CSV table of C-alpha atoms in Angstrom, one decimal:
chain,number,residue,atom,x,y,z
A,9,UNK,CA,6.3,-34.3,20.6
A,10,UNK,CA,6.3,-37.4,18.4
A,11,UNK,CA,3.4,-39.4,17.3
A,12,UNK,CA,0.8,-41.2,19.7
A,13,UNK,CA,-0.7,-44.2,19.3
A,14,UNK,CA,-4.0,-42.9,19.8
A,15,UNK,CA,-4.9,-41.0,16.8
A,16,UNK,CA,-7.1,-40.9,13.8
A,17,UNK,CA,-7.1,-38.2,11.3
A,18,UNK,CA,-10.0,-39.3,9.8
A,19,UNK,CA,-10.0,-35.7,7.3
A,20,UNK,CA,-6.2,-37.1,6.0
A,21,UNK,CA,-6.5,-40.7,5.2
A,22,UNK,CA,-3.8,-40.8,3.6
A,23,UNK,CA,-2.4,-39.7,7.4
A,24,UNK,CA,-4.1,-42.3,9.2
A,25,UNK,CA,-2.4,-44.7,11.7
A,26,UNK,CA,-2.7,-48.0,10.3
A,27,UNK,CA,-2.9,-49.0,13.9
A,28,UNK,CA,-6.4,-47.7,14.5
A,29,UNK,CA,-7.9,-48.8,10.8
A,30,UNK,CA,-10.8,-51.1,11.6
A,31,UNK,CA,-11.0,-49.7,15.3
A,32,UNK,CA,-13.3,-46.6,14.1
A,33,UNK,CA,-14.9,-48.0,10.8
A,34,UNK,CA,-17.2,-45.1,8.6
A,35,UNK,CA,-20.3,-46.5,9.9
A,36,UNK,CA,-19.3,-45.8,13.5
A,37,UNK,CA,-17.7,-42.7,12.8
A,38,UNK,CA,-20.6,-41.4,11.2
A,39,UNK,CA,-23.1,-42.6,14.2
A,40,UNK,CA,-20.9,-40.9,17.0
A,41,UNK,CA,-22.6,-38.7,19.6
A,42,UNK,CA,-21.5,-34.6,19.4
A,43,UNK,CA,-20.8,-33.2,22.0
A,44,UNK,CA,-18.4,-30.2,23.5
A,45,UNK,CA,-15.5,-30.1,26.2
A,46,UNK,CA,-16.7,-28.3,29.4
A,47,UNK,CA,-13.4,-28.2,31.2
A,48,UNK,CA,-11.0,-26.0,30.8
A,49,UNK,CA,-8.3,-28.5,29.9
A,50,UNK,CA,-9.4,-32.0,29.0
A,51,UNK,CA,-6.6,-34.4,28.9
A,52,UNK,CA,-6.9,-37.2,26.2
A,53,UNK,CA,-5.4,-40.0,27.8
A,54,UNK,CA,-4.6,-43.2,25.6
A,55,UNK,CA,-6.7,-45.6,27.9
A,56,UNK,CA,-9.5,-45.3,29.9
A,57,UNK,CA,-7.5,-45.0,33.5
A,58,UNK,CA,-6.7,-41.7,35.2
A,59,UNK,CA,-3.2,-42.5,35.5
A,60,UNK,CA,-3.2,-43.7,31.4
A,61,UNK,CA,-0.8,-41.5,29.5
A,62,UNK,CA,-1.9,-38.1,28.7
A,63,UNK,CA,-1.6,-37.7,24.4
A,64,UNK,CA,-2.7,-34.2,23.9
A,65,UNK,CA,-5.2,-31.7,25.2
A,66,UNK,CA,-8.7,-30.4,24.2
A,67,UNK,CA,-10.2,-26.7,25.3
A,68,UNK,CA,-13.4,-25.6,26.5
A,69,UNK,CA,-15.5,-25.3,23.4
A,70,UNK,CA,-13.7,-27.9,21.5
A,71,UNK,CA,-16.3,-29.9,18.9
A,72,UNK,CA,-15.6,-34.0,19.3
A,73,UNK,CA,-17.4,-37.1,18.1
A,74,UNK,CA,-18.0,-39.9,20.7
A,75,UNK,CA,-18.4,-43.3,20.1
A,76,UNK,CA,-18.2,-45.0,23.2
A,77,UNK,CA,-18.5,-44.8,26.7
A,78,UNK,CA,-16.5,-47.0,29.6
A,79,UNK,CA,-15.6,-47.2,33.1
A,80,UNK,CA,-16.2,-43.2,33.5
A,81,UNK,CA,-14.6,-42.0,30.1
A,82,UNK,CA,-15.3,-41.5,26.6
A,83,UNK,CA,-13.7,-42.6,23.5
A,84,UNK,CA,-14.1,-39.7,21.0
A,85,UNK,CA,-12.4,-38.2,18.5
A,86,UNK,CA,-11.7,-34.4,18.5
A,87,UNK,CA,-13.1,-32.4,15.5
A,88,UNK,CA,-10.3,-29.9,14.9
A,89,UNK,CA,-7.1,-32.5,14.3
A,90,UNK,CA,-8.9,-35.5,14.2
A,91,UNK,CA,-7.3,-37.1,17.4
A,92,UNK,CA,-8.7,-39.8,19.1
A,93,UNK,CA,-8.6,-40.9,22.7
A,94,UNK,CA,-10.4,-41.5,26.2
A,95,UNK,CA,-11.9,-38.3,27.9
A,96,UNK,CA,-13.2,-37.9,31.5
A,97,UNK,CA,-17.4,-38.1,30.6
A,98,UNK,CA,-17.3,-35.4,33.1
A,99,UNK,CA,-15.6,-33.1,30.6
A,100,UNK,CA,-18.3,-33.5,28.1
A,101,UNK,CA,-21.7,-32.2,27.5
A,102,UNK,CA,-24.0,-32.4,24.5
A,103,UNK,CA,-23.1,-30.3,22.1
A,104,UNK,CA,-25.5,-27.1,22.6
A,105,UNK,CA,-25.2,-23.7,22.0
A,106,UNK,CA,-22.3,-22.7,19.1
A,107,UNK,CA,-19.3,-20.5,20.4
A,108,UNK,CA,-19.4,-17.1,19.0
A,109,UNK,CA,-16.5,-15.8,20.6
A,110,UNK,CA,-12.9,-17.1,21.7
A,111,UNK,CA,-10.3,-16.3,24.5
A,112,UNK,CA,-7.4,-14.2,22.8
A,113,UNK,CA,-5.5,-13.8,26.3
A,114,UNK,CA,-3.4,-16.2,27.1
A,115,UNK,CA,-5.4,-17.0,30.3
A,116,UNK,CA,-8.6,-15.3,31.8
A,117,UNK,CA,-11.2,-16.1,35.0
A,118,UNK,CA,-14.6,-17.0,34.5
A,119,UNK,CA,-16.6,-15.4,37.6
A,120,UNK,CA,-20.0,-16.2,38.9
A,121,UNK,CA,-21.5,-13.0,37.6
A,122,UNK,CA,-20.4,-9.8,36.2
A,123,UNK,CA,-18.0,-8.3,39.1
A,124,UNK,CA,-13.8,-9.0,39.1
A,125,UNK,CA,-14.8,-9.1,42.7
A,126,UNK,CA,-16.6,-12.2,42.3
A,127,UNK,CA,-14.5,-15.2,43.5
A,128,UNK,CA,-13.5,-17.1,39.8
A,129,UNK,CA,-15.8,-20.0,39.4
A,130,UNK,CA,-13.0,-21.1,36.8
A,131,UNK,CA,-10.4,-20.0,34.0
A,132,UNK,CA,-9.8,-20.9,30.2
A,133,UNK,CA,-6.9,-20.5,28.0
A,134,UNK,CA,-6.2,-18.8,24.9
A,135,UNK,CA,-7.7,-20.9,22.1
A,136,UNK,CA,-10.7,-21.6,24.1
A,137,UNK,CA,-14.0,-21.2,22.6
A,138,UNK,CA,-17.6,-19.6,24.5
A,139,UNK,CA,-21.3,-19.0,23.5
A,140,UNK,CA,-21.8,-15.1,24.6
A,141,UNK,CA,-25.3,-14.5,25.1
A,142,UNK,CA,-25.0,-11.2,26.3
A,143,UNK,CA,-23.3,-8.4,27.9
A,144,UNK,CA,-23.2,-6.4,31.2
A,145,UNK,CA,-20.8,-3.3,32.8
A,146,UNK,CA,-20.0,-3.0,36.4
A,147,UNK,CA,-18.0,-0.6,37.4
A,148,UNK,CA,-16.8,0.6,33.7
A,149,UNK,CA,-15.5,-3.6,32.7
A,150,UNK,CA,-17.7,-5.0,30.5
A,151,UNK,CA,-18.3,-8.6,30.5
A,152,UNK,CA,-19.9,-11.6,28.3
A,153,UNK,CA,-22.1,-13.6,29.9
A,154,UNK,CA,-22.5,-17.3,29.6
A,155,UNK,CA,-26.4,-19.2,29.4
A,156,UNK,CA,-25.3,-20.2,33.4
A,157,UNK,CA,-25.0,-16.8,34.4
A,158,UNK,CA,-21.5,-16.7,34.7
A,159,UNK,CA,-19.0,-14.1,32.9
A,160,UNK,CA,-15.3,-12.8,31.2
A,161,UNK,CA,-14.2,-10.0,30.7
A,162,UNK,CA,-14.8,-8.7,26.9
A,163,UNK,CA,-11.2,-7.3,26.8
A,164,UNK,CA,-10.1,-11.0,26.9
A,165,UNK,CA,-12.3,-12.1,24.5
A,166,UNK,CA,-13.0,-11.3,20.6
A,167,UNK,CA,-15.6,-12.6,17.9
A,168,UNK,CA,-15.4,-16.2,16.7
A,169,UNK,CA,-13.8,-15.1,13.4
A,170,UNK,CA,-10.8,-13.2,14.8
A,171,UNK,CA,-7.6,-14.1,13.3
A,172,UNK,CA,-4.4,-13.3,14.8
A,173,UNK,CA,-2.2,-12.1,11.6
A,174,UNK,CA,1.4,-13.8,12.7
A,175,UNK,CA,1.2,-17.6,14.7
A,176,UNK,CA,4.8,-16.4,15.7
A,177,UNK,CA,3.6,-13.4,17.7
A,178,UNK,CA,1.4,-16.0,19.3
A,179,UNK,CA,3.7,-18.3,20.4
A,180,UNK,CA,6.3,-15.6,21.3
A,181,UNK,CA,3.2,-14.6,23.7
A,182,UNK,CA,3.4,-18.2,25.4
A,183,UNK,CA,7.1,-17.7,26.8
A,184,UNK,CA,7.4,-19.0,29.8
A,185,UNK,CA,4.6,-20.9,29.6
A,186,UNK,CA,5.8,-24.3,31.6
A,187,UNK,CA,6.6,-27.7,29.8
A,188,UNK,CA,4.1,-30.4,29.7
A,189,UNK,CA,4.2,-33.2,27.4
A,190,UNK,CA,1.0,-33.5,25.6
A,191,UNK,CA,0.2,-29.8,26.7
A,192,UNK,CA,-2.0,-28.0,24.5
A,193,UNK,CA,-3.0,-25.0,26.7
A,194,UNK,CA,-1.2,-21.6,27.7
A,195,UNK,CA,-1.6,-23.8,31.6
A,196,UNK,CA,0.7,-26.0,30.1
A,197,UNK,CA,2.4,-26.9,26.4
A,198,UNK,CA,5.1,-29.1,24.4
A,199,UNK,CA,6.7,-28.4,21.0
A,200,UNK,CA,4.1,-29.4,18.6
A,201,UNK,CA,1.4,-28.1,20.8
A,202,UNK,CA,2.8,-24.8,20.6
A,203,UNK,CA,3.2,-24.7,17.0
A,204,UNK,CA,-0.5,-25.9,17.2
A,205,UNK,CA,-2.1,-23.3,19.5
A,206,UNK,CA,0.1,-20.2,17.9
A,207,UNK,CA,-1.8,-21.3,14.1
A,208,UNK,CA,-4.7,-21.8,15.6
A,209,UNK,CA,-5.0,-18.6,16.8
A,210,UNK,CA,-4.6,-17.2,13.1
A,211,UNK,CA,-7.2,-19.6,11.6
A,212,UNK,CA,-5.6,-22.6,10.5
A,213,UNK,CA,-5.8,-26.2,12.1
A,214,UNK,CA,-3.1,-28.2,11.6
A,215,UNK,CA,-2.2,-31.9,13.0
A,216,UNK,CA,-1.0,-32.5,16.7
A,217,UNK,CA,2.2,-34.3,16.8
A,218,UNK,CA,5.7,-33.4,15.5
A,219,UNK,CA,6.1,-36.1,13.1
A,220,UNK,CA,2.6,-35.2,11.8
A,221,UNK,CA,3.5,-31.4,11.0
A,222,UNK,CA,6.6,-32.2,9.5
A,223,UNK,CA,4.8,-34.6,6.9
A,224,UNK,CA,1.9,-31.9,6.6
A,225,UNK,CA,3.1,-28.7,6.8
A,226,UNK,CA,4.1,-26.0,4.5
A,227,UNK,CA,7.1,-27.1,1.6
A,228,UNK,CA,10.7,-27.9,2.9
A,229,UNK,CA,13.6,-25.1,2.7
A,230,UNK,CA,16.8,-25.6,1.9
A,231,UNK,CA,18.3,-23.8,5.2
A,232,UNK,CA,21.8,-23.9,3.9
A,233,UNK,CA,24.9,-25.2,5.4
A,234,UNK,CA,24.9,-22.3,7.8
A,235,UNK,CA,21.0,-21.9,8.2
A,236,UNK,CA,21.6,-18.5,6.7
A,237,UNK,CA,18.2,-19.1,4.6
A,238,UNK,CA,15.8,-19.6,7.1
A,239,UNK,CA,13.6,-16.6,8.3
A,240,UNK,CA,10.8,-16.1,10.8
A,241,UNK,CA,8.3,-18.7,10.9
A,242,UNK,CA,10.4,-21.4,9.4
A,243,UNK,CA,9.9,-24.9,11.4
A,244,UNK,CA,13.0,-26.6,12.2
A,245,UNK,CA,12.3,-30.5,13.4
A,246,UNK,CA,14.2,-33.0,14.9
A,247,UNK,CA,13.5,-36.7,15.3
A,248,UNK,CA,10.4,-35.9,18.3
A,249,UNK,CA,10.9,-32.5,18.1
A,250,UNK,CA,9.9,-28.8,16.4
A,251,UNK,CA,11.0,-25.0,17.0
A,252,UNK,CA,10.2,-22.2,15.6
A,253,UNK,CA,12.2,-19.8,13.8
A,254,UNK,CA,11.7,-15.9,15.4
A,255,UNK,CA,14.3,-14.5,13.0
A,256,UNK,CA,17.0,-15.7,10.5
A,257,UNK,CA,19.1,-17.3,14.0
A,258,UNK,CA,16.9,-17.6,17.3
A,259,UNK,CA,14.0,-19.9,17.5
A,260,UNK,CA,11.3,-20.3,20.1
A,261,UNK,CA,9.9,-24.0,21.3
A,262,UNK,CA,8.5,-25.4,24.8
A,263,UNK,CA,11.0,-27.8,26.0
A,264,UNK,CA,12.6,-30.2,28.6
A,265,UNK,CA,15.9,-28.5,28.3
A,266,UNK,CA,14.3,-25.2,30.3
A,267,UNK,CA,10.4,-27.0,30.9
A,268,UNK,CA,9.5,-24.1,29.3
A,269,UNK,CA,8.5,-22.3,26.6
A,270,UNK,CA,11.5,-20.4,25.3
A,271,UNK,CA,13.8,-19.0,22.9
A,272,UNK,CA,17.6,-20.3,21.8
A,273,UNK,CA,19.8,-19.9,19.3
A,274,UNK,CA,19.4,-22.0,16.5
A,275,UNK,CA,23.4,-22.8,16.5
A,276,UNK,CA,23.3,-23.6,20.0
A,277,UNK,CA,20.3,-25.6,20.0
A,278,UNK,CA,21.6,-27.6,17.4
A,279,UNK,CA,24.6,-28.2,19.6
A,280,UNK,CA,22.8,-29.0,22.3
A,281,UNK,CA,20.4,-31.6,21.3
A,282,UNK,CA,22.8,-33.1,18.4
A,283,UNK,CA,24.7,-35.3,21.3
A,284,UNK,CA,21.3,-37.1,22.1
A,285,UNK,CA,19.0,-36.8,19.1
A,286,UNK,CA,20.9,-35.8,16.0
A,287,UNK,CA,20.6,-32.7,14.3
A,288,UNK,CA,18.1,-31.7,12.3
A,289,UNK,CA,15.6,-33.8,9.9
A,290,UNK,CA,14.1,-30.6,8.0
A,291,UNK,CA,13.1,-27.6,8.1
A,292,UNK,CA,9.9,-26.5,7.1
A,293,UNK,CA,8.3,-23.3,5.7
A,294,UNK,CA,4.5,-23.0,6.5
């Protein structure tokens, strides 16, 4: 997933679209309203329409700066990447209570109360951050329970400073996961949004967009002219695209070849995409 025009990474100046200097000056940036996403999946569109383009996504529990409010949306910036765009207000609430744990499966239900039985009252994806205030066991499943009653299961859960040890592992977890461009969510992903979610998940934040993690990320490798130096975890990127290397030749990445998240051969990939994009730009090791 390339670059956006909706973005600000306000933490990297030096990363900044030149587009949006003067649109979010200090002063305003500084004055913004907190607040938290509510929904499970917020899409950050890149206008305030419900049929604007969707960007990226934002999970529940997600920390974001507002600056203004129109026509039913919110202009914000997200506090993890820095990205800025236009939010359904109904996806926001003030920011509240901090999260002390987050989801570690790749999808769970949220249920009214503490009882599988319980018709879900909603779901979150891995990555997704909740404020546990306390703990009930029905039937021998223990849950966390939410300030509105509601409840996961604990087994899907872990505390706020779990780190998973390998981001591959992670995204090798998200296979099959279907394509979506601008996913960001184990509902729904794209390259960069993969590459995303999987570090996330072992404690490190990086930048949204393709482009962005190939200018960020890691120091280049010399893969060699038959790739034979890569190994796992190396990033290989395209112009608009990035994969990720499971083992000296397969790679994994969510694309619109399969509109899924799945693994290739690097050879073959390279094959593949050369005819319409090129071959590779760099390769990357994090």
């Amino acid at each position: 997933m390339t670059a956006r025009d909706s973005r600000l990474h306000a933490f990297r100046p030096d990363l900044a679209d030149a587009r949006l200097q003067g649109e979010v000056t200090a002063e305003r940036f500084v004055s913004g309203r907190p607040a938290r996403i509510t929904a499970a999946v917020a899409d950050v569109r890149k206008a305030p329409l419900p049929d604007a383009g969707l960007n990226t996504q934002l999970l529940y529990g997600d920390e974001v700066v507002v600056f203004d409010d129109t026509e039913g949306f919110a202009w914000l910036q997200a506090g993890r990447d820095g990205y800025v765009g236009y939010v359904s207000a109904g996806d926001l609430a003030p920011r509240g209570a901090e999260p002390t744990h987050v989801v570690t499966a790749l999808r769970t239900f949220i249920y009214p109360g503490p009882d599988m039985k319980f018709p879900r009252s909603g779901q979150l994806s891995i990555g997704s951050q909740v404020a546990v205030t306390g703990f009930a066991e029905t039937r021998g499943t223990r849950y966390g329970l939410l300030a509105s009653g509601e409840a996961l299961v604990t087994q899907h859960l872990a505390p706020l400073d779990t780190e998973a040890e390998d981001f591959v592992s992670v995204a090798e977890r998200l296979i099959d996961t279907p394509y979506l461009w601008g996913g960001s969510s184990a509902f729904g992903i794209d390259c960069s949004g993969l590459v995303q979610l999987s570090m996330r998940m072992t404690g490190r934040n990086v930048l949204r967009d393709s482009d962005m993690q190939e200018a960020s990320l890691g120091s280049p490798v010399d893969a060699g002219a038959d790739f034979s130096r890569l190994r796992r975890g190396d990033l290989v990127f395209w112009k608009g695209h990035v994969a990720i290397m499971t083992d000296a030749e397969n790679m994994i990445h969510a694309n619109g070849h399969t509109m899924t998240v799945a693994r290739e051969g690097l050879r073959d990939a390279v094959d593949r995409i050369g005819y319409l994009y090129g071959g590779p730009t760099s390769f990357r090791r994090p």
